[in-house]
């Protein structure tokens, strides 16, 4: 994996599983530091259904606001990767 995914510059890896990796990253468009979850879509059996479900869940989660919940900045896909940026 390169040091950049889309408009995110990866700073350091925070966690990893067989399914996904979480990075501390810098959003080069907003200049914000984010937690960037990167899911490898080639490891998902039904990519279309999974992507649809994640995008729908993200839309439902965006309005949530509490000091106990990390804010979700957005989700997107880049090549064979699904990206979710949060506080």
Tab-separated table of N, CA, C and O in Angstrom:
chain	number	residue	atom	x	y	z
A	1	UNK	N	0.843	-1.177	0.000
A	1	UNK	CA	0.000	0.000	0.000
A	1	UNK	C	0.885	1.237	0.000
A	1	UNK	O	1.870	1.305	0.728
A	2	UNK	N	0.535	2.213	-0.811
A	2	UNK	CA	1.332	3.426	-0.889
A	2	UNK	C	1.077	4.286	0.339
A	2	UNK	O	0.243	3.980	1.184
A	3	UNK	N	1.781	5.394	0.427
A	3	UNK	CA	1.617	6.305	1.551
A	3	UNK	C	0.458	7.270	1.341
A	3	UNK	O	0.243	8.161	2.140
A	4	UNK	N	-0.268	7.101	0.243
A	4	UNK	CA	-1.403	7.962	-0.051
A	4	UNK	C	-2.515	7.132	-0.678
A	4	UNK	O	-2.268	6.289	-1.525
A	5	UNK	N	-3.739	7.356	-0.222
A	5	UNK	CA	-4.918	6.713	-0.802
A	5	UNK	C	-5.888	7.845	-1.124
A	5	UNK	O	-6.366	8.527	-0.206
A	6	UNK	N	-6.164	8.047	-2.394
A	6	UNK	CA	-7.033	9.152	-2.780
A	6	UNK	C	-6.443	10.455	-2.297
A	6	UNK	O	-5.269	10.732	-2.519
A	7	UNK	N	-7.222	11.251	-1.587
A	7	UNK	CA	-6.711	12.519	-1.065
A	7	UNK	C	-6.289	12.415	0.399
A	7	UNK	O	-6.177	13.433	1.090
A	8	UNK	N	-6.011	11.198	0.863
A	8	UNK	CA	-5.551	10.979	2.228
A	8	UNK	C	-4.079	10.583	2.235
A	8	UNK	O	-3.680	9.659	1.530
A	9	UNK	N	-3.292	11.288	3.027
A	9	UNK	CA	-1.893	10.907	3.249
A	9	UNK	C	-1.841	10.100	4.543
A	9	UNK	O	-2.254	10.587	5.596
A	10	UNK	N	-1.345	8.868	4.440
A	10	UNK	CA	-1.290	7.990	5.601
A	10	UNK	C	-0.140	8.405	6.502
A	10	UNK	O	0.985	8.568	6.043
A	11	UNK	N	-0.432	8.560	7.786
A	11	UNK	CA	0.571	8.980	8.760
A	11	UNK	C	1.130	7.766	9.477
A	11	UNK	O	2.333	7.547	9.527
A	12	UNK	N	0.241	6.953	10.048
A	12	UNK	CA	0.662	5.758	10.772
A	12	UNK	C	-0.486	4.754	10.803
A	12	UNK	O	-1.649	5.133	10.721
A	13	UNK	N	-0.142	3.489	10.917
A	13	UNK	CA	-1.158	2.447	11.031
A	13	UNK	C	-1.537	2.300	12.491
A	13	UNK	O	-0.674	2.184	13.358
A	14	UNK	N	-2.851	2.298	12.774
A	14	UNK	CA	-3.332	2.184	14.141
A	14	UNK	C	-3.797	0.778	14.489
A	14	UNK	O	-3.644	0.337	15.624
A	15	UNK	N	-4.411	0.084	13.527
A	15	UNK	CA	-4.939	-1.264	13.778
A	15	UNK	C	-5.064	-1.999	12.453
A	15	UNK	O	-5.158	-1.378	11.394
A	16	UNK	N	-5.067	-3.337	12.543
A	16	UNK	CA	-5.212	-4.136	11.331
A	16	UNK	C	-5.912	-5.444	11.655
A	16	UNK	O	-5.709	-6.031	12.712
A	17	UNK	N	-6.764	-5.868	10.708
A	17	UNK	CA	-7.415	-7.173	10.782
A	17	UNK	C	-7.294	-7.781	9.382
A	17	UNK	O	-6.845	-7.114	8.455
A	18	UNK	N	-7.709	-9.026	9.206
A	18	UNK	CA	-7.655	-9.605	7.862
A	18	UNK	C	-8.559	-8.864	6.868
A	18	UNK	O	-8.363	-8.930	5.666
A	19	UNK	N	-9.529	-8.135	7.384
A	19	UNK	CA	-10.559	-7.489	6.583
A	19	UNK	C	-10.293	-6.008	6.326
A	19	UNK	O	-10.636	-5.479	5.283
A	20	UNK	N	-9.670	-5.326	7.295
A	20	UNK	CA	-9.522	-3.872	7.203
A	20	UNK	C	-8.299	-3.388	7.972
A	20	UNK	O	-7.757	-4.098	8.815
A	21	UNK	N	-7.913	-2.151	7.666
A	21	UNK	CA	-6.820	-1.481	8.361
A	21	UNK	C	-7.296	-0.081	8.739
A	21	UNK	O	-8.014	0.556	7.969
A	22	UNK	N	-6.892	0.388	9.918
A	22	UNK	CA	-7.211	1.746	10.342
A	22	UNK	C	-5.908	2.527	10.424
A	22	UNK	O	-4.937	2.062	11.028
A	23	UNK	N	-5.909	3.694	9.785
A	23	UNK	CA	-4.739	4.562	9.756
A	23	UNK	C	-5.060	5.920	10.363
A	23	UNK	O	-6.192	6.394	10.247
A	24	UNK	N	-4.080	6.530	10.970
A	24	UNK	CA	-4.138	7.963	11.221
A	24	UNK	C	-3.730	8.572	9.898
A	24	UNK	O	-2.707	8.197	9.317
A	25	UNK	N	-4.541	9.496	9.387
A	25	UNK	CA	-4.283	10.050	8.063
A	25	UNK	C	-4.579	11.539	8.045
A	25	UNK	O	-5.316	12.056	8.887
A	26	UNK	N	-4.013	12.210	7.056
A	26	UNK	CA	-4.257	13.623	6.843
A	26	UNK	C	-5.081	13.780	5.571
A	26	UNK	O	-4.692	13.275	4.511
A	27	UNK	N	-6.219	14.451	5.695
A	27	UNK	CA	-7.057	14.741	4.534
A	27	UNK	C	-6.462	15.963	3.848
A	27	UNK	O	-6.476	17.061	4.404
A	28	UNK	N	-5.926	15.780	2.666
A	28	UNK	CA	-5.237	16.879	1.987
A	28	UNK	C	-6.196	17.948	1.486
A	28	UNK	O	-5.774	19.061	1.199
A	29	UNK	N	-7.490	17.644	1.394
A	29	UNK	CA	-8.468	18.642	0.957
A	29	UNK	C	-8.906	19.548	2.108
A	29	UNK	O	-9.034	20.748	1.945
A	30	UNK	N	-9.150	18.968	3.280
A	30	UNK	CA	-9.640	19.758	4.420
A	30	UNK	C	-8.550	20.071	5.443
A	30	UNK	O	-8.794	20.828	6.377
A	31	UNK	N	-7.381	19.456	5.285
A	31	UNK	CA	-6.267	19.609	6.229
A	31	UNK	C	-6.598	19.064	7.615
A	31	UNK	O	-5.959	19.426	8.597
A	32	UNK	N	-7.583	18.168	7.714
A	32	UNK	CA	-7.949	17.555	8.986
A	32	UNK	C	-7.188	16.253	9.182
A	32	UNK	O	-6.894	15.544	8.219
A	33	UNK	N	-6.909	15.927	10.437
A	33	UNK	CA	-6.386	14.625	10.786
A	33	UNK	C	-7.590	13.726	11.053
A	33	UNK	O	-8.500	14.104	11.785
A	34	UNK	N	-7.588	12.550	10.442
A	34	UNK	CA	-8.732	11.647	10.544
A	34	UNK	C	-8.274	10.236	10.881
A	34	UNK	O	-7.105	9.890	10.701
A	35	UNK	N	-9.218	9.441	11.363
A	35	UNK	CA	-9.027	7.993	11.441
A	35	UNK	C	-9.611	7.455	10.141
A	35	UNK	O	-10.781	7.681	9.841
A	36	UNK	N	-8.791	6.800	9.353
A	36	UNK	CA	-9.218	6.312	8.043
A	36	UNK	C	-9.276	4.788	8.070
A	36	UNK	O	-8.253	4.119	8.183
A	37	UNK	N	-10.495	4.261	7.992
A	37	UNK	CA	-10.669	2.806	7.925
A	37	UNK	C	-10.666	2.410	6.460
A	37	UNK	O	-11.411	2.967	5.651
A	38	UNK	N	-9.824	1.459	6.123
A	38	UNK	CA	-9.662	1.002	4.747
A	38	UNK	C	-10.046	-0.478	4.683
A	38	UNK	O	-9.403	-1.318	5.317
A	39	UNK	N	-11.113	-0.776	3.955
A	39	UNK	CA	-11.588	-2.149	3.804
A	39	UNK	C	-11.225	-2.631	2.405
A	39	UNK	O	-11.523	-1.970	1.416
A	40	UNK	N	-10.583	-3.777	2.337
A	40	UNK	CA	-10.228	-4.384	1.045
A	40	UNK	C	-11.469	-5.061	0.485
A	40	UNK	O	-11.937	-6.061	1.012
A	41	UNK	N	-12.002	-4.509	-0.593
A	41	UNK	CA	-13.226	-5.061	-1.170
A	41	UNK	C	-13.003	-6.389	-1.873
A	41	UNK	O	-13.947	-7.146	-2.064
A	42	UNK	N	-11.772	-6.704	-2.231
A	42	UNK	CA	-11.516	-8.008	-2.859
A	42	UNK	C	-11.692	-9.148	-1.857
A	42	UNK	O	-11.794	-10.309	-2.242
A	43	UNK	N	-11.772	-8.824	-0.572
A	43	UNK	CA	-11.980	-9.842	0.462
A	43	UNK	C	-13.462	-10.018	0.797
A	43	UNK	O	-13.813	-10.825	1.645
A	44	UNK	N	-14.329	-9.260	0.120
A	44	UNK	CA	-15.766	-9.298	0.398
A	44	UNK	C	-16.461	-10.145	-0.661
A	44	UNK	O	-16.254	-9.946	-1.857
A	45	UNK	N	-17.315	-11.070	-0.217
A	45	UNK	CA	-17.981	-11.986	-1.152
A	45	UNK	C	-18.933	-11.245	-2.091
A	45	UNK	O	-18.849	-11.399	-3.307
A	46	UNK	N	-19.845	-10.448	-1.551
A	46	UNK	CA	-20.809	-9.715	-2.371
A	46	UNK	C	-20.496	-8.226	-2.265
A	46	UNK	O	-21.076	-7.506	-1.457
A	47	UNK	N	-19.576	-7.778	-3.082
A	47	UNK	CA	-19.063	-6.409	-3.023
A	47	UNK	C	-20.181	-5.376	-3.177
A	47	UNK	O	-20.242	-4.397	-2.442
A	48	UNK	N	-21.079	-5.586	-4.114
A	48	UNK	CA	-22.140	-4.619	-4.387
A	48	UNK	C	-23.067	-4.452	-3.191
A	48	UNK	O	-23.374	-3.331	-2.770
A	49	UNK	N	-23.522	-5.542	-2.621
A	49	UNK	CA	-24.430	-5.490	-1.470
A	49	UNK	C	-23.729	-4.887	-0.252
A	49	UNK	O	-24.311	-4.089	0.483
A	50	UNK	N	-22.470	-5.257	-0.040
A	50	UNK	CA	-21.719	-4.739	1.093
A	50	UNK	C	-21.526	-3.231	0.968
A	50	UNK	O	-21.768	-2.485	1.918
A	51	UNK	N	-21.105	-2.776	-0.207
A	51	UNK	CA	-20.877	-1.348	-0.432
A	51	UNK	C	-22.165	-0.560	-0.242
A	51	UNK	O	-22.174	0.483	0.408
A	52	UNK	N	-23.262	-1.064	-0.772
A	52	UNK	CA	-24.560	-0.402	-0.626
A	52	UNK	C	-24.936	-0.288	0.848
A	52	UNK	O	-25.367	0.771	1.310
A	53	UNK	N	-24.770	-1.366	1.600
A	53	UNK	CA	-25.117	-1.361	3.022
A	53	UNK	C	-24.259	-0.368	3.807
A	53	UNK	O	-24.764	0.362	4.669
A	54	UNK	N	-22.970	-0.307	3.501
A	54	UNK	CA	-22.076	0.615	4.211
A	54	UNK	C	-22.443	2.064	3.907
A	54	UNK	O	-22.501	2.908	4.812
A	55	UNK	N	-22.710	2.383	2.638
A	55	UNK	CA	-23.073	3.749	2.279
A	55	UNK	C	-24.393	4.159	2.943
A	55	UNK	O	-24.528	5.291	3.413
A	56	UNK	N	-25.367	3.240	3.000
A	56	UNK	CA	-26.639	3.536	3.658
A	56	UNK	C	-26.450	3.744	5.157
A	56	UNK	O	-27.019	4.667	5.751
A	57	UNK	N	-25.642	2.907	5.782
A	57	UNK	CA	-25.383	3.037	7.212
A	57	UNK	C	-24.660	4.349	7.506
A	57	UNK	O	-24.954	5.025	8.501
A	58	UNK	N	-23.729	4.725	6.642
A	58	UNK	CA	-23.002	5.981	6.828
A	58	UNK	C	-23.949	7.174	6.770
A	58	UNK	O	-23.832	8.113	7.565
A	59	UNK	N	-24.892	7.155	5.856
A	59	UNK	CA	-25.854	8.255	5.757
A	59	UNK	C	-26.706	8.359	7.020
A	59	UNK	O	-27.012	9.453	7.484
A	60	UNK	N	-27.061	7.212	7.589
A	60	UNK	CA	-27.852	7.224	8.826
A	60	UNK	C	-27.013	7.684	10.018
A	60	UNK	O	-27.538	8.265	10.968
A	61	UNK	N	-25.715	7.436	9.999
A	61	UNK	CA	-24.849	7.766	11.132
A	61	UNK	C	-24.368	9.218	11.116
A	61	UNK	O	-24.061	9.773	12.177
A	62	UNK	N	-24.311	9.847	9.953
A	62	UNK	CA	-23.771	11.209	9.862
A	62	UNK	C	-24.428	12.210	10.804
A	62	UNK	O	-23.741	13.028	11.400
A	63	UNK	N	-25.756	12.196	10.971
A	63	UNK	CA	-26.360	13.212	11.840
A	63	UNK	C	-26.150	12.978	13.336
A	63	UNK	O	-26.436	13.856	14.135
A	64	UNK	N	-25.672	11.819	13.726
A	64	UNK	CA	-25.483	11.538	15.147
A	64	UNK	C	-24.428	12.474	15.719
A	64	UNK	O	-23.372	12.682	15.124
A	65	UNK	N	-24.725	13.014	16.892
A	65	UNK	CA	-23.816	13.967	17.504
A	65	UNK	C	-23.797	13.740	19.009
A	65	UNK	O	-24.797	13.983	19.688
A	66	UNK	N	-22.679	13.253	19.513
A	66	UNK	CA	-22.516	13.015	20.942
A	66	UNK	C	-21.027	12.960	21.241
A	66	UNK	O	-20.229	12.554	20.390
A	67	UNK	N	-20.662	13.354	22.448
A	67	UNK	CA	-19.250	13.260	22.828
A	67	UNK	C	-18.810	11.797	22.946
A	67	UNK	O	-17.622	11.517	23.017
A	68	UNK	N	-19.758	10.859	22.928
A	68	UNK	CA	-19.444	9.433	23.006
A	68	UNK	C	-19.325	8.765	21.635
A	68	UNK	O	-19.053	7.575	21.560
A	69	UNK	N	-19.560	9.516	20.570
A	69	UNK	CA	-19.541	8.958	19.213
A	69	UNK	C	-18.563	9.749	18.362
A	69	UNK	O	-18.647	10.980	18.295
A	70	UNK	N	-17.650	9.048	17.718
A	70	UNK	CA	-16.742	9.713	16.774
A	70	UNK	C	-17.539	10.140	15.552
A	70	UNK	O	-18.308	9.355	14.998
A	71	UNK	N	-17.363	11.386	15.163
A	71	UNK	CA	-18.071	11.901	13.992
A	71	UNK	C	-17.562	11.266	12.707
A	71	UNK	O	-16.366	11.075	12.525
A	72	UNK	N	-18.489	10.933	11.835
A	72	UNK	CA	-18.148	10.353	10.542
A	72	UNK	C	-18.106	11.475	9.515
A	72	UNK	O	-19.095	12.169	9.302
A	73	UNK	N	-16.944	11.655	8.881
A	73	UNK	CA	-16.806	12.694	7.870
A	73	UNK	C	-17.356	12.224	6.526
A	73	UNK	O	-17.897	13.007	5.773
A	74	UNK	N	-17.182	10.938	6.230
A	74	UNK	CA	-17.701	10.430	4.979
A	74	UNK	C	-17.127	9.072	4.625
A	74	UNK	O	-16.184	8.589	5.253
A	75	UNK	N	-17.740	8.454	3.620
A	75	UNK	CA	-17.269	7.185	3.083
A	75	UNK	C	-17.132	7.316	1.575
A	75	UNK	O	-17.771	8.165	0.954
A	76	UNK	N	-16.308	6.477	1.017
A	76	UNK	CA	-16.116	6.478	-0.428
A	76	UNK	C	-15.336	5.247	-0.841
A	76	UNK	O	-14.937	4.435	0.000
A	77	UNK	N	-15.140	5.112	-2.125
A	77	UNK	CA	-14.332	3.987	-2.585
A	77	UNK	C	-13.239	4.499	-3.517
A	77	UNK	O	-13.382	5.516	-4.178
A	78	UNK	N	-12.146	3.791	-3.490
A	78	UNK	CA	-10.966	4.120	-4.279
A	78	UNK	C	-10.393	2.800	-4.768
A	78	UNK	O	-9.910	2.006	-3.969
A	79	UNK	N	-10.503	2.547	-6.062
A	79	UNK	CA	-10.080	1.269	-6.652
A	79	UNK	C	-10.820	0.129	-5.964
A	79	UNK	O	-12.033	0.117	-5.931
A	80	UNK	N	-10.109	-0.818	-5.371
A	80	UNK	CA	-10.721	-1.956	-4.676
A	80	UNK	C	-10.760	-1.744	-3.173
A	80	UNK	O	-10.721	-2.700	-2.400
A	81	UNK	N	-10.838	-0.477	-2.746
A	81	UNK	CA	-10.845	-0.159	-1.330
A	81	UNK	C	-12.082	0.646	-0.969
A	81	UNK	O	-12.512	1.514	-1.731
A	82	UNK	N	-12.638	0.358	0.199
A	82	UNK	CA	-13.732	1.157	0.744
A	82	UNK	C	-13.117	1.988	1.871
A	82	UNK	O	-12.416	1.439	2.718
A	83	UNK	N	-13.370	3.294	1.864
A	83	UNK	CA	-12.761	4.190	2.827
A	83	UNK	C	-13.819	4.840	3.705
A	83	UNK	O	-14.870	5.250	3.206
A	84	UNK	N	-13.550	4.945	4.996
A	84	UNK	CA	-14.421	5.653	5.918
A	84	UNK	C	-13.542	6.559	6.772
A	84	UNK	O	-12.636	6.087	7.459
A	85	UNK	N	-13.796	7.866	6.710
A	85	UNK	CA	-13.014	8.839	7.470
A	85	UNK	C	-13.836	9.343	8.645
A	85	UNK	O	-14.986	9.735	8.481
A	86	UNK	N	-13.240	9.323	9.821
A	86	UNK	CA	-13.935	9.787	11.019
A	86	UNK	C	-12.973	10.530	11.926
A	86	UNK	O	-11.767	10.559	11.690
A	87	UNK	N	-13.564	11.118	12.982
A	87	UNK	CA	-12.749	11.848	13.979
A	87	UNK	C	-11.780	10.895	14.631
A	87	UNK	O	-12.043	9.727	14.803
